Structures are given as C-alpha cells and as structure tokens.
PDB file of C-alpha atoms in Angstrom:
ATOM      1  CA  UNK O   1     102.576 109.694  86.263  1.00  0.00           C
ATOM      2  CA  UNK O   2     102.430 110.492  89.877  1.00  0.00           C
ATOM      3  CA  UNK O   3     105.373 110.105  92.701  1.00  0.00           C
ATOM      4  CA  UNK O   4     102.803 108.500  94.380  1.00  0.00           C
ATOM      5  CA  UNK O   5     101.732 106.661  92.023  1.00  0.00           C
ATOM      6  CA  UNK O   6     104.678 104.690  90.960  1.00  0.00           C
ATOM      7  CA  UNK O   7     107.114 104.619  93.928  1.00  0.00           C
ATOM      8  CA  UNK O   8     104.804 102.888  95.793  1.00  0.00           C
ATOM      9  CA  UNK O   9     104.439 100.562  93.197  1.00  0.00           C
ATOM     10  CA  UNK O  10     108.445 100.063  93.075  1.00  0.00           C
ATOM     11  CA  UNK O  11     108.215  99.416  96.758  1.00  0.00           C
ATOM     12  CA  UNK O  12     106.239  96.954  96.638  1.00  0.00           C
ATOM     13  CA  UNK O  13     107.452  95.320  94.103  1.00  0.00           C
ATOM     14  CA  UNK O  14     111.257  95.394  95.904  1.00  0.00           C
ATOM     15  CA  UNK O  15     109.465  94.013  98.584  1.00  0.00           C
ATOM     16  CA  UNK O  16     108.623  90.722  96.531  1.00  0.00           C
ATOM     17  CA  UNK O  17     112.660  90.617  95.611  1.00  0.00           C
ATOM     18  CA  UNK O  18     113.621  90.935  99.333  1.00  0.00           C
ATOM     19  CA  UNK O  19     111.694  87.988 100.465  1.00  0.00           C
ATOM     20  CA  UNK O  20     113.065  86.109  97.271  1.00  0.00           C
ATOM     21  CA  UNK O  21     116.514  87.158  97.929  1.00  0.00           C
ATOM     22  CA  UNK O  22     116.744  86.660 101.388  1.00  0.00           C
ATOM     23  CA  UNK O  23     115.968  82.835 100.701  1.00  0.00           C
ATOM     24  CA  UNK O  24     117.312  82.009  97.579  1.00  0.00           C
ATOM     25  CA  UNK O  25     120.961  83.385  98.818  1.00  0.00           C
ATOM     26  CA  UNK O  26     120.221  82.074 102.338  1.00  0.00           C
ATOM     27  CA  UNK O  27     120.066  78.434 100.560  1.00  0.00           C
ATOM     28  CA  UNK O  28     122.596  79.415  98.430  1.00  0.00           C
ATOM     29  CA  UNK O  29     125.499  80.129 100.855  1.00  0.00           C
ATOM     30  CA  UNK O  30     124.399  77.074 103.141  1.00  0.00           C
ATOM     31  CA  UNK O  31     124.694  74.623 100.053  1.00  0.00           C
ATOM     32  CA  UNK O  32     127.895  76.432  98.478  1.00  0.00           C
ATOM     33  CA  UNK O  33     129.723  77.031 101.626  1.00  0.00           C
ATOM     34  CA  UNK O  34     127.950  75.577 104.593  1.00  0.00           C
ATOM     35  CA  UNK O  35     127.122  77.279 107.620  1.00  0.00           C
ATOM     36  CA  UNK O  36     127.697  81.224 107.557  1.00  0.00           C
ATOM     37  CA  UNK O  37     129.832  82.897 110.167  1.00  0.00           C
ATOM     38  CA  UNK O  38     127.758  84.588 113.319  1.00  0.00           C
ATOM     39  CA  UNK O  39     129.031  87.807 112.057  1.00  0.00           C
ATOM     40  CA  UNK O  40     127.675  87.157 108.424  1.00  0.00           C
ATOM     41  CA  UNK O  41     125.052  85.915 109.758  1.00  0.00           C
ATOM     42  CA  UNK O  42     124.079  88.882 111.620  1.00  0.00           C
ATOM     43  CA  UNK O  43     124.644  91.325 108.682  1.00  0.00           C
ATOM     44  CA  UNK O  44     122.701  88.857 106.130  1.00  0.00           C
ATOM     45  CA  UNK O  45     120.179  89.093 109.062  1.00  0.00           C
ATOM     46  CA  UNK O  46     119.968  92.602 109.509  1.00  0.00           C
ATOM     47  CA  UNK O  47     120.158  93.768 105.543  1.00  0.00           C
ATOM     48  CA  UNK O  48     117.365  91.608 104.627  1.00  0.00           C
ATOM     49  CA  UNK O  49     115.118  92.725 108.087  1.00  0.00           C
ATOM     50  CA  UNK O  50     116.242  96.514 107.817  1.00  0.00           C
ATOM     51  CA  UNK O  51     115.023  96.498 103.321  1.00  0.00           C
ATOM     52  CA  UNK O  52     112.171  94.886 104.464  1.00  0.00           C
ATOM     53  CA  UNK O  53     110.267  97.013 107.234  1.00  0.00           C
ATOM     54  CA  UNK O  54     111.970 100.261 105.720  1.00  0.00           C
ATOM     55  CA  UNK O  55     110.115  99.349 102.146  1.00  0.00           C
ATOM     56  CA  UNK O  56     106.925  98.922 104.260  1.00  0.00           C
ATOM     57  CA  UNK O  57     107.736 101.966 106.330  1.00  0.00           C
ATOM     58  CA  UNK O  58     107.861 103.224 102.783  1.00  0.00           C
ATOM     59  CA  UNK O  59     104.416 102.245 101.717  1.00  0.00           C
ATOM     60  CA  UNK O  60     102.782 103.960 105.061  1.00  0.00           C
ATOM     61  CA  UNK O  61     105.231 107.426 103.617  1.00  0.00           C
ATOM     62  CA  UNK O  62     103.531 107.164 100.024  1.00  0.00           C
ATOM     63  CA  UNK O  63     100.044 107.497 101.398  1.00  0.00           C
ATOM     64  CA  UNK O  64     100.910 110.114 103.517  1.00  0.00           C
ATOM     65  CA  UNK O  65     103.029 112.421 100.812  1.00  0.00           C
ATOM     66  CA  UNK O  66      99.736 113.635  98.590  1.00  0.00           C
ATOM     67  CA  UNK O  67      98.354 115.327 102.139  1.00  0.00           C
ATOM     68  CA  UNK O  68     101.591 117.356 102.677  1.00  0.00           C
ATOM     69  CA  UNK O  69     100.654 119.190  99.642  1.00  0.00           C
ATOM     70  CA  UNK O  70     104.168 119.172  97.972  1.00  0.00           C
ATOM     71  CA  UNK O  71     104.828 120.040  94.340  1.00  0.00           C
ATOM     72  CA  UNK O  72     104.757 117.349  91.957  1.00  0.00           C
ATOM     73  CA  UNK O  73     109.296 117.824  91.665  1.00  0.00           C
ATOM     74  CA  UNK O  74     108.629 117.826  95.346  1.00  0.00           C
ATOM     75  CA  UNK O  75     107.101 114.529  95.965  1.00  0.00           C
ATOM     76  CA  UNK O  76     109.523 113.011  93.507  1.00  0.00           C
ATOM     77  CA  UNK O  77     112.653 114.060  95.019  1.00  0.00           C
ATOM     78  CA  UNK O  78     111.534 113.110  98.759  1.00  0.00           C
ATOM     79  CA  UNK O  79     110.141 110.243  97.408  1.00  0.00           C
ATOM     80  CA  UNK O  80     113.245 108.857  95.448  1.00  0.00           C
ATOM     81  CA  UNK O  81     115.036 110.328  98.751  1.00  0.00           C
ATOM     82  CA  UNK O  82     113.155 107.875 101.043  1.00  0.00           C
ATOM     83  CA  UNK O  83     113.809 104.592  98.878  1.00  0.00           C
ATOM     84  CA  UNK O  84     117.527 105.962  98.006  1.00  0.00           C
ATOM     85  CA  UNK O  85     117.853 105.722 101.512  1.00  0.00           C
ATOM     86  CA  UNK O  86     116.172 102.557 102.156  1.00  0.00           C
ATOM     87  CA  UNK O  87     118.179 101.294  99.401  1.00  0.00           C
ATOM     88  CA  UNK O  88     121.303 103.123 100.731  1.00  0.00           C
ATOM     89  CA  UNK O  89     120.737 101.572 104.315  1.00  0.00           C
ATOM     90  CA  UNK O  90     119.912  97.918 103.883  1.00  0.00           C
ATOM     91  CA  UNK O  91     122.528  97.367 101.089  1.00  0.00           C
ATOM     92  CA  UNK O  92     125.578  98.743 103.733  1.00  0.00           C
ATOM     93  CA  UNK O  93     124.796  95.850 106.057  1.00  0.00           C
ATOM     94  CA  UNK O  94     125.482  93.440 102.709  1.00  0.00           C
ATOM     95  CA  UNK O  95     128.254  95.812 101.655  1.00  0.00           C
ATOM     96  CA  UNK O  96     129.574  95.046 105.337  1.00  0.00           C
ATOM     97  CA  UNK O  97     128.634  91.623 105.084  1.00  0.00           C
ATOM     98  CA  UNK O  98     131.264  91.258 102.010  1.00  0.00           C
ATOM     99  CA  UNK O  99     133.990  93.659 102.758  1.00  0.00           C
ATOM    100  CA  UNK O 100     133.895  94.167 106.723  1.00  0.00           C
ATOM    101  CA  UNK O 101     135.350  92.881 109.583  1.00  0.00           C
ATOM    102  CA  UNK O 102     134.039  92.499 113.162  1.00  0.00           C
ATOM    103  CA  UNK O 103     134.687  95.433 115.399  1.00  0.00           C
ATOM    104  CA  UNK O 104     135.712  97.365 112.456  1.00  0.00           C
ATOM    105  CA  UNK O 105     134.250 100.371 110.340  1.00  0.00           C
ATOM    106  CA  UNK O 106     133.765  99.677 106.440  1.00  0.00           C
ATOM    107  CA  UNK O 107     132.072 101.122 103.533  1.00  0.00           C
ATOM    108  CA  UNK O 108     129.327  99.077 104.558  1.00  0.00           C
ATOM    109  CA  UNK O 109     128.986 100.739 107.624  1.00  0.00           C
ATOM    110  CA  UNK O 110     129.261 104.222 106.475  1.00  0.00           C
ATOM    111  CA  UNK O 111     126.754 103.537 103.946  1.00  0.00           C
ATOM    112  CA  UNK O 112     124.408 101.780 105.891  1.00  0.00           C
ATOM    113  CA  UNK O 113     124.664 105.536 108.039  1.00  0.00           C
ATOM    114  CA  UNK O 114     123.712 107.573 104.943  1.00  0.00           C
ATOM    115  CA  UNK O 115     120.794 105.520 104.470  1.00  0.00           C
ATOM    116  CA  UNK O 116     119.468 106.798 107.558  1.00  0.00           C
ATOM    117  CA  UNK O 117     120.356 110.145 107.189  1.00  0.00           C
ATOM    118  CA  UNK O 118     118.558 110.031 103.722  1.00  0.00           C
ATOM    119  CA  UNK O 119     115.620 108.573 105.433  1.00  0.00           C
ATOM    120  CA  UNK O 120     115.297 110.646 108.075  1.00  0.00           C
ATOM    121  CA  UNK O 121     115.902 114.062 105.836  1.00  0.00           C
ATOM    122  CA  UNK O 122     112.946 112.376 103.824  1.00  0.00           C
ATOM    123  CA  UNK O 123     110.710 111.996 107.085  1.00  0.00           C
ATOM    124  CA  UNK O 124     111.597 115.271 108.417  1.00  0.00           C
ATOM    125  CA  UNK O 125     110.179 116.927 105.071  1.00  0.00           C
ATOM    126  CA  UNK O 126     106.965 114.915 105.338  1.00  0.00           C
ATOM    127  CA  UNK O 127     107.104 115.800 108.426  1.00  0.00           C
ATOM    128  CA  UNK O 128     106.925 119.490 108.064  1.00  0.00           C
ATOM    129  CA  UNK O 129     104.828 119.124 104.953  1.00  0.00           C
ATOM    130  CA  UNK O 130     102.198 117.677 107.336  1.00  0.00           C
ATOM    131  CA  UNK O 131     102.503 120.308 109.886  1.00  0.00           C
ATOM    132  CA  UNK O 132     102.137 123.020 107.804  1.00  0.00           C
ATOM    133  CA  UNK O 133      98.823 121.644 106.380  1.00  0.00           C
ATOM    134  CA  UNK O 134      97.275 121.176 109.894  1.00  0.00           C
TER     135      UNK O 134
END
C-alpha cells in the first residue's frame, strides 16, 4: 500500500473523531463541571480548530506528495512527519489545557511548538520536491 494511499485515508478518518470529540467532551465538561474557565476554554478552542484545518491542510499535502516524485520510504516518512506533527501540535494545546497555567510555559506549549516544526520540515520537503520537478 501507498503513503498516499492510506494516510490520507487516516486523515480523514481523524477528521470524523475531531468533530466527535470536540462535542462529546464539550457536553461532557459543561454537564460534569459546568462552565469551563476562559483559559480552558481557549485551549479546548484552539486544539480542536488547530487538528481540524491541519488534518485538512493534510488532505490538500497527500494529493500533492505523488507529483514531488519522492521514493516510496520517502513519501512515508514526510507523510507520517506531517500528521506526527499535526498530531504533535493540536494535542499540546489539550496537553496545556490539562497541565498549564495562564501566562506560563508547559509541556503543552512546547509540544504544541514541535508540531509546527514537524509540519513545516514536512512542507518544506514537499516543497522542494515540487520545485525540483518543475
């Protein structure tokens, strides 16, 4: 099977568990606990918005990654690189949203930073993949 083949395929399907997610623990926490905190709020916010538009970001980077011409070990490690990062980057702002503290650095917060540097190493190589093929 293909990188971009099944990746995409993951994607989307993550996609389906974001939307799900987002609502069931959204309903969750407001029955269990009442109102959330504007701070939790925010990061509950932002690590359900952030998974979603990078997984569709990802979709857009799955149809582009045949063109670049990559070999097959290629595609798989930017691709797993891409939704690592997605992964990586959305799940700091829940990471954040559990062990953080306003104004203050966590884990959550250095993770949600590696996610973009994952992403944006996986870009880059599309990127130049692309170019070179031109």
């Amino acid at each position: 099977m293909q990188a971009s083949t099944l990746l995409p395929t993951i994607a989307v399907f993550s996609l389906v568990t974001v939307e799900f997610g987002g609502h069931a623990l959204l309903r969750l926490i407001a029955v269990q606990h009442g109102t959330l905190t504007a701070l939790r709020e925010r990061f509950f916010r932002a690590g359900h918005a952030h998974a979603g538009v990078l997984l569709v970001l990802s979709l857009a980077y799955f149809l582009y990654l045949p063109r670049a011409e990559f070999s097959s070990g290629a595609e798989w490690l930017f691709g797993i690189l891409l939704l690592a990062g997605v992964l990586a980057q959305s799940g700091g702002f829940f990471l954040h949203l559990a062990l953080g503290a306003e104004g203050r650095s966590s884990p959550g917060t250095h993770l949600t930073r590696a996610g973009a540097v994952l992403i944006a190493a996986a870009l880059i190589a599309l990127g130049v993949g692309l170019a070179q093929h031109l």
